[in-house]
Amino acid sequence: MIPRDVPAIDVTHVTVAYREKPVLWNVDFTVPAGVLLAIVGPNGAGKTTLIKAILGLVRPAAGQVLLYGKPYREQRRLVAYVPQRGSVDWDFPTNALDVVMMGALWGIGLVSPAWSRERDMALEALDKVKMTDFAERQISQLSGGQQQRVFLARALVQDAEIYVMDEPFQGVDATTERAIITLLRELRAQGKTVVVVHHDLSTVPAYFDWVTLLNVERIAHGPVADVFTEQHLRRTYGGNIALLTQPFHAEERSQPYV
Amino acid sequence: MSVQIEVQLIAVVIAAACAIPGVFLVLRRMAMMSDAISHTVLFGIVIGFFITQDLGSPWLFVGAVLTGVLTVSLVELLNRTQLVKQDAAIGLVFPVLFSLAVILISTFAGNIHLDTDAVIMGELAYAPFDRVVWFGVDMGPRALVVGIALVLLNLAFVTLLYKELKLATFDAGLAAAAGFVPGLLHYALMGLVSVTAVGAFDAVGSILVVALMIAPPSAAYLLTDRLPRMIGLSVLIGAGSGIAGYWLARWLDVSIAGSMATMSGVFFALVLLFAPERGLVAQARRRRTLAHARVQT
C-alpha cells in the first residue's frame, strides 16, 4: 500500500513564478514519513505557494513534487488539506457537522447506506477537536478558533497519510492552539506526516520536529535541533532579525503549550 | 386545461427552473453574471437563427449556451490580466455581445418574430398559443414543456453533483486539491444558467430572468442556514412569485412577466424586513432588548 522506503514528500528543484517574478526558486527538500514539519519564512517568502505546489494547485515552471514516490494526482487520497481559514465564506448556509462531512470526499452520493457512516466519522472527528457541542451550529456563529477546529476535523475525516495545513494557528484562542497541538502529536504517533505553514517562531522548537526555512529559496531544512539556528533565521528574515531573537515575539504570548 | 391555469403553470415552472441555479449564483457571489448571460445569450440565438432560419430549432439553444460560456470565458480572460476588475469585466463584455445581437436583429431580421421588445420583456399571456404537438397529440404550451424540461435538468444537475457543487462553492481550494476541477463545474453551472435563461426568455424576457434567478434565492438565504432548504425555499418563493404575479397582472391589467418580477421583489422585501432571525425588524428588536438590558443593570 504505502511504501515505507521512500520519503513521504520529495520536492526536487521546484521553481514557481507568477508573471515572471519567481516566488519559489529551485526549492529542494525531502520529508521522511512521521514528522511534524513547520514551514517558516517572512511574508511573501512563498510558503503558501510551496504547499500549493505540493498539492498540485500551482504548476511549477520547473521541478517536481513526489508524494510517496508518485505525483500528487495519483496520490490525492493520501493527502488532506486544511486551507487558510480566511479562504472560505463562513456565511455559507451550513453547519459545523456538514462542513466536516465534506471531508468524506470520496464517499458515495446523496442517498446511500454509507451516509450514516460518514456522519459517524464526522461526529467522531468533531469529538477529537472538542467541538461535539457545536455540531449543529451555523458556521458563521462559531469563533475563529472553533472554525479552525472544524477545518481540522474535516481533514481528520479525510483519513490521509499526509496532512498539509496553511496557518492553522493564525488568530486562534489558547484552547484551540492546545487542541491543534494534541492533534498533531496524535497524528505523528500514528505515523502520519504533517506539514504546517507557521508564523510564530517562538513555538517552532516546542511544536515541531522538522523545519523548513524559506525565503523564495530554501534557506535550511532538517530537524529543528540542527537547523533552527540564529544564523539561518538571520538569512531567512534578513534585517528583521532583531525582532526575532529571544524571545522571538516579545509582545505576544511566548509560552508554548507543551 | 384552461388558458388561465396554463399561464400560471408556466409561471411556476419557469420561476422554479430559474431559482435552482440562482442559489449557486448567489452563494458564489456571481449574481450579476446572470444579468450578463441572460442578455448575451441573445447573440447566440440570433446567430443560431441566421444559420437555421428556424426559430424553433434546437440549434438556437446550442448557440445560446455557447454564448453564455463565451461570456464567462471573456470575463475571466479580462479578469485574469489583472488590469480589469471582475465587475468591470462583466460590464465590458456583456454590452458588446448584447449590442451586436441587437444590431443584427434590427438590420437583418426586422420583420420576424425576433423583435427586441419581446426579447427584453417577454410575453407570457401569449405563451399558451404556441403549442407543442407530437404525432398529432397536443403536449401543451411550448413554454410549459420547455419549463418542465429545465426544472428536471436543473434538478438532475444539482442532485447528481450536489457534493461537488457544495464543496466547490464553499471551499474552492479543497475542491481543487481533491481533483474536482472547480473550473469545469463552474462552466457547467454557467452553461446551465445559459440554458435556463434561453428557456425562460420566451416566457418572461431577459431582464425578468435575472429577477427570478436572484430574488428568490436571496430571500431564501435569509430564511435558512441549510443549503438543501435554501434550494427548496427558493423554488417555493419563485413559484409563489409566479402565481402572485399572475393575479397581480390580472387585477391591474398589466404585463404578467413584469408583475412576476415585481412580486419576487416584494417577497424579497418582506423577507428582508421580517425574516425571523436575520430580518431588519428582528435585528432592531434584538438591539432594543440589549440596550434595555443594559439600562436595567
Coordinates of C-alpha atoms in Angstrom, one line a residue:
Chain A
M1 CA 0.0 0.0 0.0
I2 CA 2.1 2.9 1.3
P3 CA 5.8 2.3 0.6
R4 CA 7.9 2.9 3.7
D5 CA 11.2 3.1 1.9
V6 CA 10.6 6.3 0.1
P7 CA 10.2 9.8 1.7
A8 CA 6.6 11.0 2.3
I9 CA 7.3 14.2 0.4
D10 CA 10.1 14.7 -2.1
V11 CA 10.4 18.2 -3.5
T12 CA 13.0 18.5 -6.4
H13 CA 14.2 21.8 -7.9
V14 CA 10.8 23.4 -7.7
T15 CA 10.6 26.9 -9.3
V16 CA 7.3 28.7 -9.4
A17 CA 6.9 32.1 -11.0
Y18 CA 3.9 34.4 -11.1
R19 CA 4.2 36.9 -14.0
E20 CA 7.9 36.3 -14.5
K21 CA 8.8 37.0 -10.9
P22 CA 10.0 33.9 -9.1
V23 CA 8.0 33.1 -6.0
L24 CA 9.9 29.9 -5.3
W25 CA 13.4 29.4 -6.7
N26 CA 14.9 25.9 -7.0
V27 CA 13.5 24.6 -3.8
D28 CA 14.7 21.1 -2.8
F29 CA 13.9 19.0 0.2
T30 CA 12.6 15.6 1.4
V31 CA 10.4 14.9 4.4
P32 CA 10.5 11.4 5.9
A33 CA 7.2 9.9 7.0
G34 CA 6.0 10.6 10.5
V35 CA 7.4 14.0 11.2
L36 CA 5.8 17.3 12.1
L37 CA 7.3 19.9 9.7
A38 CA 6.9 23.6 10.1
I39 CA 7.4 25.9 7.0
V40 CA 8.5 29.3 8.2
G41 CA 9.6 32.4 6.5
P42 CA 8.7 36.1 6.1
N43 CA 5.6 37.4 4.3
G44 CA 6.0 36.8 0.6
A45 CA 8.5 34.0 1.1
G46 CA 6.4 31.6 -0.9
K47 CA 5.1 29.4 1.9
T48 CA 1.6 29.1 0.7
T49 CA 2.8 28.7 -2.9
L50 CA 5.1 25.9 -1.7
I51 CA 2.2 23.9 -0.2
K52 CA 0.1 24.7 -3.3
A53 CA 2.8 23.1 -5.4
I54 CA 2.8 20.1 -3.1
L55 CA -1.0 19.8 -3.6
G56 CA -0.8 20.3 -7.4
L57 CA -2.7 23.6 -7.2
V58 CA 0.1 25.5 -8.9
R59 CA 2.1 24.1 -11.7
P60 CA 5.9 24.6 -11.1
A61 CA 7.8 26.2 -14.0
A62 CA 10.5 23.6 -13.3
G63 CA 11.0 20.7 -10.9
Q64 CA 8.6 18.2 -9.4
V65 CA 7.0 17.1 -6.2
L66 CA 6.6 13.4 -5.4
L67 CA 4.4 12.0 -2.6
Y68 CA 5.5 8.5 -1.5
G69 CA 7.3 8.3 -4.8
K70 CA 4.4 9.4 -7.1
P71 CA 3.0 12.7 -8.4
Y72 CA 0.2 14.2 -6.4
R73 CA -2.6 13.4 -8.8
E74 CA -2.0 9.7 -8.3
Q75 CA -1.9 10.2 -4.5
R76 CA -4.8 12.5 -3.8
R77 CA -6.4 10.2 -1.4
L78 CA -3.3 10.1 0.8
V79 CA -3.4 13.9 1.3
A80 CA -5.6 16.0 3.5
Y81 CA -5.5 19.8 3.0
V82 CA -6.5 22.4 5.5
P83 CA -6.6 25.8 3.7
Q84 CA -6.4 29.1 5.4
R85 CA -9.5 29.8 7.4
G86 CA -10.0 33.1 5.7
S87 CA -10.1 31.5 2.2
V88 CA -13.7 30.4 2.5
D89 CA -17.1 32.1 3.0
W90 CA -18.2 31.4 6.6
D91 CA -21.7 32.8 5.8
F92 CA -22.3 29.8 3.6
P93 CA -25.6 28.2 4.7
T94 CA -24.4 25.1 6.5
N95 CA -23.5 23.9 10.0
A96 CA -20.3 22.5 11.5
L97 CA -21.2 18.9 11.1
D98 CA -21.9 19.4 7.4
V99 CA -18.6 21.1 6.8
V100 CA -16.8 18.1 8.5
M101 CA -18.7 15.7 6.3
M102 CA -17.4 17.5 3.3
G103 CA -14.1 15.8 4.2
A104 CA -15.6 12.5 3.1
L105 CA -14.6 13.5 -0.4
W106 CA -14.7 10.1 -2.0
G107 CA -17.8 8.8 -0.2
I108 CA -20.9 8.0 -2.2
G109 CA -23.6 10.4 -3.3
L110 CA -26.6 11.7 -1.5
V111 CA -28.6 8.6 -0.8
S112 CA -26.5 5.7 0.2
P113 CA -26.0 3.5 3.3
A114 CA -22.6 4.9 3.7
W115 CA -24.1 8.3 4.6
S116 CA -24.7 7.4 8.2
R117 CA -21.1 6.0 8.4
E118 CA -19.8 9.4 7.1
R119 CA -21.9 11.1 9.7
D120 CA -20.4 8.9 12.5
M121 CA -16.9 9.6 11.2
A122 CA -17.6 13.3 11.2
L123 CA -19.0 13.2 14.8
E124 CA -16.0 11.3 15.9
A125 CA -13.7 13.9 14.3
L126 CA -15.6 16.7 15.9
D127 CA -15.3 15.0 19.3
K128 CA -11.5 14.8 18.8
V129 CA -11.3 18.6 18.4
K130 CA -13.8 19.1 21.3
M131 CA -16.5 20.5 19.1
T132 CA -19.2 18.0 19.6
D133 CA -21.5 20.6 21.3
F134 CA -21.3 22.8 18.2
A135 CA -22.1 20.2 15.6
E136 CA -25.4 21.7 14.7
R137 CA -24.2 25.3 15.0
Q138 CA -24.4 27.5 11.9
I139 CA -20.7 28.1 10.9
S140 CA -20.9 31.9 11.0
Q141 CA -21.8 31.6 14.7
L142 CA -18.5 30.0 15.5
S143 CA -15.5 31.8 16.8
G144 CA -12.3 31.9 14.7
G145 CA -10.7 29.1 16.8
Q146 CA -13.8 27.0 16.6
Q147 CA -13.9 27.4 12.8
Q148 CA -10.3 26.3 12.7
R149 CA -11.1 23.2 14.7
V150 CA -14.0 22.4 12.3
F151 CA -11.5 22.6 9.5
L152 CA -9.1 20.2 11.3
A153 CA -12.0 17.8 11.9
R154 CA -12.7 17.9 8.2
A155 CA -9.1 16.9 7.5
L156 CA -9.3 14.1 10.0
V157 CA -12.4 12.6 8.2
Q158 CA -10.2 12.5 5.0
D159 CA -8.1 9.9 6.9
A160 CA -5.0 10.7 5.0
E161 CA -1.3 9.9 5.3
I162 CA 0.0 13.4 4.7
Y163 CA -1.7 16.5 6.3
V164 CA -1.0 19.9 4.8
M165 CA -2.1 22.9 6.8
D166 CA -1.9 26.5 5.9
E167 CA -1.5 28.6 9.1
P168 CA -3.8 26.7 11.4
F169 CA -2.6 28.7 14.4
Q170 CA -3.4 32.0 12.8
G171 CA -5.6 34.1 15.2
V172 CA -6.9 31.2 17.3
D173 CA -7.5 31.1 21.1
A174 CA -5.4 29.2 23.6
T175 CA -7.9 26.2 23.8
T176 CA -7.7 25.8 20.0
E177 CA -4.0 26.0 20.0
R178 CA -3.8 23.3 22.6
A179 CA -6.3 21.2 20.7
I180 CA -4.3 21.5 17.5
I181 CA -1.1 20.5 19.2
T182 CA -2.6 17.5 20.8
L183 CA -4.0 16.5 17.4
L184 CA -0.7 17.0 15.6
R185 CA 1.1 14.7 18.1
E186 CA -1.6 12.1 17.8
L187 CA -1.2 12.1 14.0
R188 CA 2.6 11.8 14.4
A189 CA 2.1 8.9 16.8
Q190 CA 0.1 7.2 14.0
G191 CA 3.0 7.6 11.6
K192 CA 1.3 10.4 9.6
T193 CA 3.3 13.3 8.1
V194 CA 2.1 16.8 8.9
V195 CA 3.3 19.9 7.0
V196 CA 2.3 23.2 8.7
V197 CA 2.8 26.8 7.4
H198 CA 3.7 28.5 10.7
H199 CA 4.2 32.1 11.7
D200 CA 5.1 32.1 15.4
L201 CA 8.9 31.4 15.5
S202 CA 8.9 31.1 19.3
T203 CA 6.8 27.9 19.3
V204 CA 8.7 26.1 16.5
P205 CA 11.0 24.1 18.8
A206 CA 8.2 23.1 21.1
Y207 CA 5.7 22.1 18.5
F208 CA 7.7 20.7 15.6
D209 CA 10.4 18.1 14.8
W210 CA 11.5 19.4 11.5
V211 CA 11.5 22.9 10.0
T212 CA 11.9 24.4 6.5
L213 CA 13.3 27.9 6.5
L214 CA 12.0 29.5 3.3
N215 CA 12.5 32.8 1.6
V216 CA 11.9 32.2 -2.1
E217 CA 14.9 29.8 -1.9
R218 CA 15.1 27.1 0.7
I219 CA 17.5 28.5 3.3
A220 CA 17.6 25.5 5.5
H221 CA 15.7 22.3 6.1
G222 CA 16.1 19.5 8.6
P223 CA 15.5 18.6 12.2
V224 CA 14.7 21.6 14.4
A225 CA 17.7 21.0 16.7
D226 CA 20.1 21.1 13.7
V227 CA 18.8 23.9 11.5
F228 CA 16.7 26.2 13.7
T229 CA 19.7 28.5 14.4
E230 CA 20.0 32.2 14.7
Q231 CA 22.3 32.2 11.7
H232 CA 19.8 30.5 9.5
L233 CA 17.0 32.7 10.8
R234 CA 19.0 35.8 10.0
R235 CA 19.5 34.6 6.5
T236 CA 15.8 33.9 6.2
Y237 CA 14.4 37.1 7.7
G238 CA 17.2 39.5 6.6
G239 CA 17.4 42.7 8.6
N240 CA 14.3 42.0 10.7
I241 CA 16.2 39.5 12.9
A242 CA 16.2 41.9 15.8
L243 CA 12.5 41.2 16.2
L244 CA 13.2 37.5 16.2
T245 CA 16.0 36.8 18.6
Q246 CA 14.9 35.6 22.0
P247 CA 12.2 36.0 22.9
F248 CA 11.2 35.8 19.3
H249 CA 7.9 37.6 19.8
A250 CA 8.3 39.9 22.8
E251 CA 4.9 41.4 22.6
E252 CA 2.8 38.2 22.0
R253 CA 2.4 35.2 24.3
S254 CA 5.6 33.4 24.0
Q255 CA 4.9 30.4 26.2
P256 CA 4.3 27.4 24.0
Y257 CA 1.7 24.9 25.2
V258 CA 3.9 22.0 25.7
Chain B
M1 CA -56.7 22.9 -19.3
S2 CA -57.8 26.5 -19.3
V3 CA -55.5 29.2 -20.6
Q4 CA -55.6 30.8 -17.2
I5 CA -54.2 27.7 -15.5
E6 CA -51.7 27.1 -18.2
V7 CA -50.2 30.6 -17.8
Q8 CA -49.9 30.1 -14.1
L9 CA -48.3 26.7 -14.6
I10 CA -45.8 28.2 -17.0
A11 CA -45.0 31.0 -14.5
V12 CA -44.4 28.4 -11.7
V13 CA -42.1 26.1 -13.7
I14 CA -40.1 28.9 -15.2
A15 CA -39.6 30.5 -11.8
A16 CA -38.7 27.2 -10.2
A17 CA -36.2 26.5 -13.1
C18 CA -34.5 29.9 -12.5
A19 CA -34.4 29.6 -8.8
I20 CA -32.3 26.4 -8.7
P21 CA -29.1 27.6 -10.5
G22 CA -29.8 31.0 -8.9
V23 CA -29.0 29.6 -5.5
F24 CA -25.5 28.8 -6.6
L25 CA -25.0 32.2 -8.4
V26 CA -26.0 34.0 -5.2
L27 CA -23.7 31.8 -3.0
R28 CA -20.8 32.2 -5.4
R29 CA -21.3 36.0 -5.5
M30 CA -21.9 35.9 -9.2
A31 CA -25.4 37.3 -9.3
M32 CA -24.5 39.9 -11.9
M33 CA -23.2 37.1 -14.2
S34 CA -26.8 36.0 -14.6
D35 CA -27.6 39.5 -15.8
A36 CA -24.8 39.3 -18.3
I37 CA -25.6 35.8 -19.5
S38 CA -29.3 36.4 -19.9
H39 CA -28.6 39.2 -22.3
T40 CA -25.6 37.8 -24.2
V41 CA -27.4 34.6 -25.0
L42 CA -29.4 36.7 -27.4
F43 CA -26.3 36.8 -29.6
G44 CA -26.2 33.1 -29.7
I45 CA -29.9 32.9 -30.5
V46 CA -29.5 35.4 -33.4
I47 CA -26.6 33.6 -34.9
G48 CA -28.4 30.2 -34.5
F49 CA -31.4 31.7 -36.2
F50 CA -29.4 33.1 -39.1
I51 CA -27.8 29.7 -39.7
T52 CA -31.0 27.6 -39.4
Q53 CA -33.7 30.2 -40.3
D54 CA -35.9 28.4 -37.8
L55 CA -37.0 29.9 -34.5
G56 CA -37.9 26.5 -33.1
S57 CA -34.6 24.9 -33.9
P58 CA -32.7 23.3 -31.0
W59 CA -29.5 24.9 -32.5
L60 CA -30.7 28.2 -31.1
F61 CA -30.3 26.6 -27.7
V62 CA -26.8 25.4 -28.6
G63 CA -25.8 28.8 -29.8
A64 CA -27.2 30.4 -26.7
V65 CA -25.4 28.1 -24.3
L66 CA -22.1 28.6 -26.2
T67 CA -22.5 32.3 -26.0
G68 CA -23.2 32.0 -22.3
V69 CA -20.0 30.1 -21.8
L70 CA -18.2 32.6 -24.1
T71 CA -19.4 35.4 -21.9
V72 CA -17.9 33.8 -18.8
S73 CA -14.7 33.0 -20.6
L74 CA -14.2 36.5 -21.9
V75 CA -15.0 38.0 -18.4
E76 CA -12.4 35.6 -16.9
L77 CA -9.9 36.4 -19.6
L78 CA -10.2 40.1 -18.9
N79 CA -10.1 39.5 -15.2
R80 CA -7.0 37.3 -15.4
T81 CA -5.0 40.1 -17.0
Q82 CA -5.4 41.7 -13.6
L83 CA -5.9 45.0 -15.4
V84 CA -9.7 44.9 -15.1
K85 CA -11.7 44.0 -12.0
Q86 CA -14.4 41.3 -12.2
D87 CA -17.4 43.5 -12.1
A88 CA -16.0 45.9 -14.7
A89 CA -15.1 43.0 -16.9
I90 CA -18.8 41.9 -16.8
G91 CA -19.8 45.5 -17.6
L92 CA -17.4 45.4 -20.6
V93 CA -18.3 42.1 -22.1
F94 CA -22.0 42.0 -21.8
P95 CA -22.9 45.2 -23.7
V96 CA -20.6 44.2 -26.6
L97 CA -22.3 40.9 -27.2
F98 CA -25.8 42.2 -26.5
S99 CA -25.4 45.2 -28.7
L100 CA -24.1 43.1 -31.5
A101 CA -27.2 41.0 -31.2
V102 CA -29.5 44.0 -31.2
I103 CA -27.8 45.4 -34.3
L104 CA -28.0 42.1 -36.1
I105 CA -31.7 41.8 -35.3
S106 CA -32.6 45.3 -36.3
T107 CA -30.6 45.1 -39.5
F108 CA -31.4 41.7 -40.8
A109 CA -34.4 40.4 -39.1
G110 CA -36.7 43.4 -38.7
N111 CA -39.7 41.7 -40.0
I112 CA -39.7 38.4 -38.0
H113 CA -40.8 37.4 -34.5
L114 CA -37.3 38.2 -33.1
D115 CA -38.1 41.7 -32.0
T116 CA -36.1 43.3 -29.2
D117 CA -39.1 44.2 -27.0
A118 CA -40.2 40.6 -26.9
V119 CA -36.7 39.5 -26.0
I120 CA -36.3 42.0 -23.2
M121 CA -39.8 41.8 -21.8
G122 CA -41.3 38.5 -22.9
E123 CA -45.0 38.0 -23.2
L124 CA -46.5 35.3 -21.0
A125 CA -50.0 36.0 -22.0
Y126 CA -49.5 34.6 -25.5
A127 CA -47.4 31.6 -24.4
P128 CA -50.3 29.1 -24.3
F129 CA -51.0 29.7 -28.1
D130 CA -47.6 28.4 -29.1
R131 CA -48.1 24.6 -28.6
V132 CA -46.0 21.5 -28.9
V133 CA -47.7 18.8 -31.0
W134 CA -46.1 15.4 -31.1
F135 CA -47.6 12.8 -33.5
G136 CA -50.8 14.8 -33.7
V137 CA -51.1 14.9 -29.9
D138 CA -51.2 18.3 -28.2
M139 CA -48.5 18.1 -25.4
G140 CA -49.3 21.6 -24.1
P141 CA -47.8 25.0 -24.5
R142 CA -44.2 25.1 -25.7
A143 CA -43.2 27.3 -22.7
L144 CA -44.6 24.8 -20.3
V145 CA -42.8 21.8 -21.9
V146 CA -39.6 23.8 -22.0
G147 CA -40.1 24.9 -18.4
I148 CA -40.6 21.4 -17.1
A149 CA -37.6 20.1 -19.0
L150 CA -35.5 22.9 -17.5
V151 CA -36.7 22.1 -14.0
L152 CA -35.8 18.4 -14.5
L153 CA -32.4 19.3 -16.0
N154 CA -31.5 21.7 -13.2
L155 CA -32.7 19.3 -10.5
A156 CA -30.7 16.5 -12.0
F157 CA -27.6 18.6 -12.2
V158 CA -27.8 19.8 -8.7
T159 CA -28.7 16.4 -7.3
L160 CA -26.1 14.4 -9.1
L161 CA -23.3 16.9 -8.5
Y162 CA -24.6 18.1 -5.1
K163 CA -21.5 17.2 -3.1
E164 CA -19.1 18.6 -5.7
L165 CA -21.1 21.9 -6.2
K166 CA -21.3 22.4 -2.4
L167 CA -17.6 21.9 -1.8
A168 CA -16.5 23.9 -4.9
T169 CA -18.8 26.8 -3.8
F170 CA -17.8 26.7 -0.1
D171 CA -14.1 25.9 -0.4
A172 CA -12.7 26.0 -4.0
G173 CA -9.2 25.3 -2.7
L174 CA -10.0 21.9 -1.2
A175 CA -12.3 21.1 -4.1
A176 CA -9.3 21.7 -6.5
A177 CA -7.0 19.7 -4.3
A178 CA -9.5 16.8 -4.4
G179 CA -9.4 16.9 -8.1
F180 CA -13.0 18.1 -8.6
V181 CA -11.9 20.6 -11.3
P182 CA -13.8 23.6 -10.0
G183 CA -13.3 25.3 -13.3
L184 CA -15.2 22.6 -15.2
L185 CA -18.0 22.7 -12.6
H186 CA -18.1 26.5 -12.9
Y187 CA -18.5 26.3 -16.6
A188 CA -21.1 23.6 -16.3
L189 CA -23.1 25.8 -13.9
M190 CA -22.8 28.7 -16.3
G191 CA -23.9 26.6 -19.2
L192 CA -26.9 25.7 -17.1
V193 CA -27.6 29.3 -16.3
S194 CA -27.5 30.0 -20.1
V195 CA -29.9 27.1 -21.0
T196 CA -32.3 28.3 -18.3
A197 CA -32.0 31.9 -19.4
V198 CA -32.9 30.9 -23.0
G199 CA -35.7 28.7 -21.9
A200 CA -37.2 31.3 -19.7
F201 CA -36.6 34.0 -22.3
D202 CA -39.7 33.4 -24.5
A203 CA -41.9 33.5 -21.5
V204 CA -40.6 36.2 -19.3
G205 CA -37.9 38.0 -21.3
S206 CA -34.2 38.6 -20.4
I207 CA -34.5 41.2 -17.6
L208 CA -37.0 39.3 -15.6
V209 CA -35.0 36.1 -15.8
V210 CA -32.5 37.9 -13.7
A211 CA -35.1 38.8 -11.1
L212 CA -36.3 35.2 -10.9
M213 CA -32.7 33.9 -10.6
I214 CA -31.6 36.3 -7.9
A215 CA -34.5 37.5 -5.8
P216 CA -35.9 34.1 -4.6
P217 CA -32.5 32.7 -3.6
S218 CA -31.6 35.9 -1.9
A219 CA -34.8 35.7 0.2
A220 CA -34.2 32.1 0.9
Y221 CA -30.7 32.8 2.1
L222 CA -32.1 35.0 4.9
L223 CA -34.5 32.3 6.0
T224 CA -32.4 29.2 6.5
D225 CA -28.9 28.0 7.5
R226 CA -29.0 24.9 5.4
L227 CA -28.3 24.6 1.7
P228 CA -30.9 22.0 0.8
R229 CA -33.6 24.1 2.5
M230 CA -32.3 27.2 0.7
I231 CA -32.8 25.5 -2.6
G232 CA -36.3 24.3 -1.7
L233 CA -37.4 27.7 -0.3
S234 CA -36.0 29.4 -3.4
V235 CA -38.2 27.2 -5.6
L236 CA -41.2 27.9 -3.4
I237 CA -40.7 31.6 -3.3
G238 CA -40.1 31.6 -7.1
A239 CA -43.3 29.6 -7.7
G240 CA -45.2 31.9 -5.3
S241 CA -44.0 35.0 -7.2
G242 CA -45.2 33.3 -10.4
I243 CA -48.7 32.8 -9.1
A244 CA -49.0 36.1 -7.2
G245 CA -47.6 37.9 -10.3
Y246 CA -50.2 36.4 -12.5
W247 CA -53.1 37.6 -10.3
L248 CA -51.5 41.0 -9.8
A249 CA -51.3 41.3 -13.6
R250 CA -54.9 40.3 -13.9
W251 CA -56.0 42.7 -11.3
L252 CA -54.1 45.7 -12.7
D253 CA -54.3 44.5 -16.3
V254 CA -50.5 44.8 -16.9
S255 CA -47.7 42.6 -18.1
I256 CA -47.6 39.2 -16.4
A257 CA -43.8 38.9 -16.6
G258 CA -43.4 42.4 -15.1
S259 CA -45.8 41.5 -12.3
M260 CA -43.9 38.3 -11.6
A261 CA -40.7 40.1 -11.2
T262 CA -42.3 42.7 -9.1
M263 CA -43.7 40.1 -6.8
S264 CA -40.4 38.4 -6.5
G265 CA -39.0 41.8 -5.3
V266 CA -42.0 42.2 -3.0
F267 CA -41.3 38.8 -1.4
F268 CA -37.7 39.6 -1.0
A269 CA -38.5 42.9 0.7
L270 CA -40.9 41.2 3.1
V271 CA -38.3 38.6 4.0
L272 CA -35.6 41.3 4.4
L273 CA -37.9 43.0 6.9
F274 CA -39.5 40.1 8.7
A275 CA -37.1 37.1 8.5
P276 CA -37.3 35.6 12.0
E277 CA -33.5 35.7 12.7
R278 CA -31.8 38.0 10.2
G279 CA -34.6 40.3 9.2
L280 CA -34.2 44.0 9.9
V281 CA -37.1 44.0 12.3
A282 CA -35.7 41.1 14.3
Q283 CA -32.3 42.8 14.4
A284 CA -33.8 46.1 15.6
R285 CA -35.7 44.2 18.3
R286 CA -32.6 42.4 19.5
R287 CA -30.7 45.7 19.6
R288 CA -33.5 47.3 21.7
T289 CA -33.6 44.3 24.1
L290 CA -29.9 44.6 24.5
A291 CA -30.0 48.3 25.1
H292 CA -32.9 47.8 27.5
A293 CA -31.0 45.1 29.4
R294 CA -28.0 47.4 29.8
V295 CA -30.2 50.2 31.2
Q296 CA -31.6 47.8 33.8
T297 CA -28.3 46.6 35.1

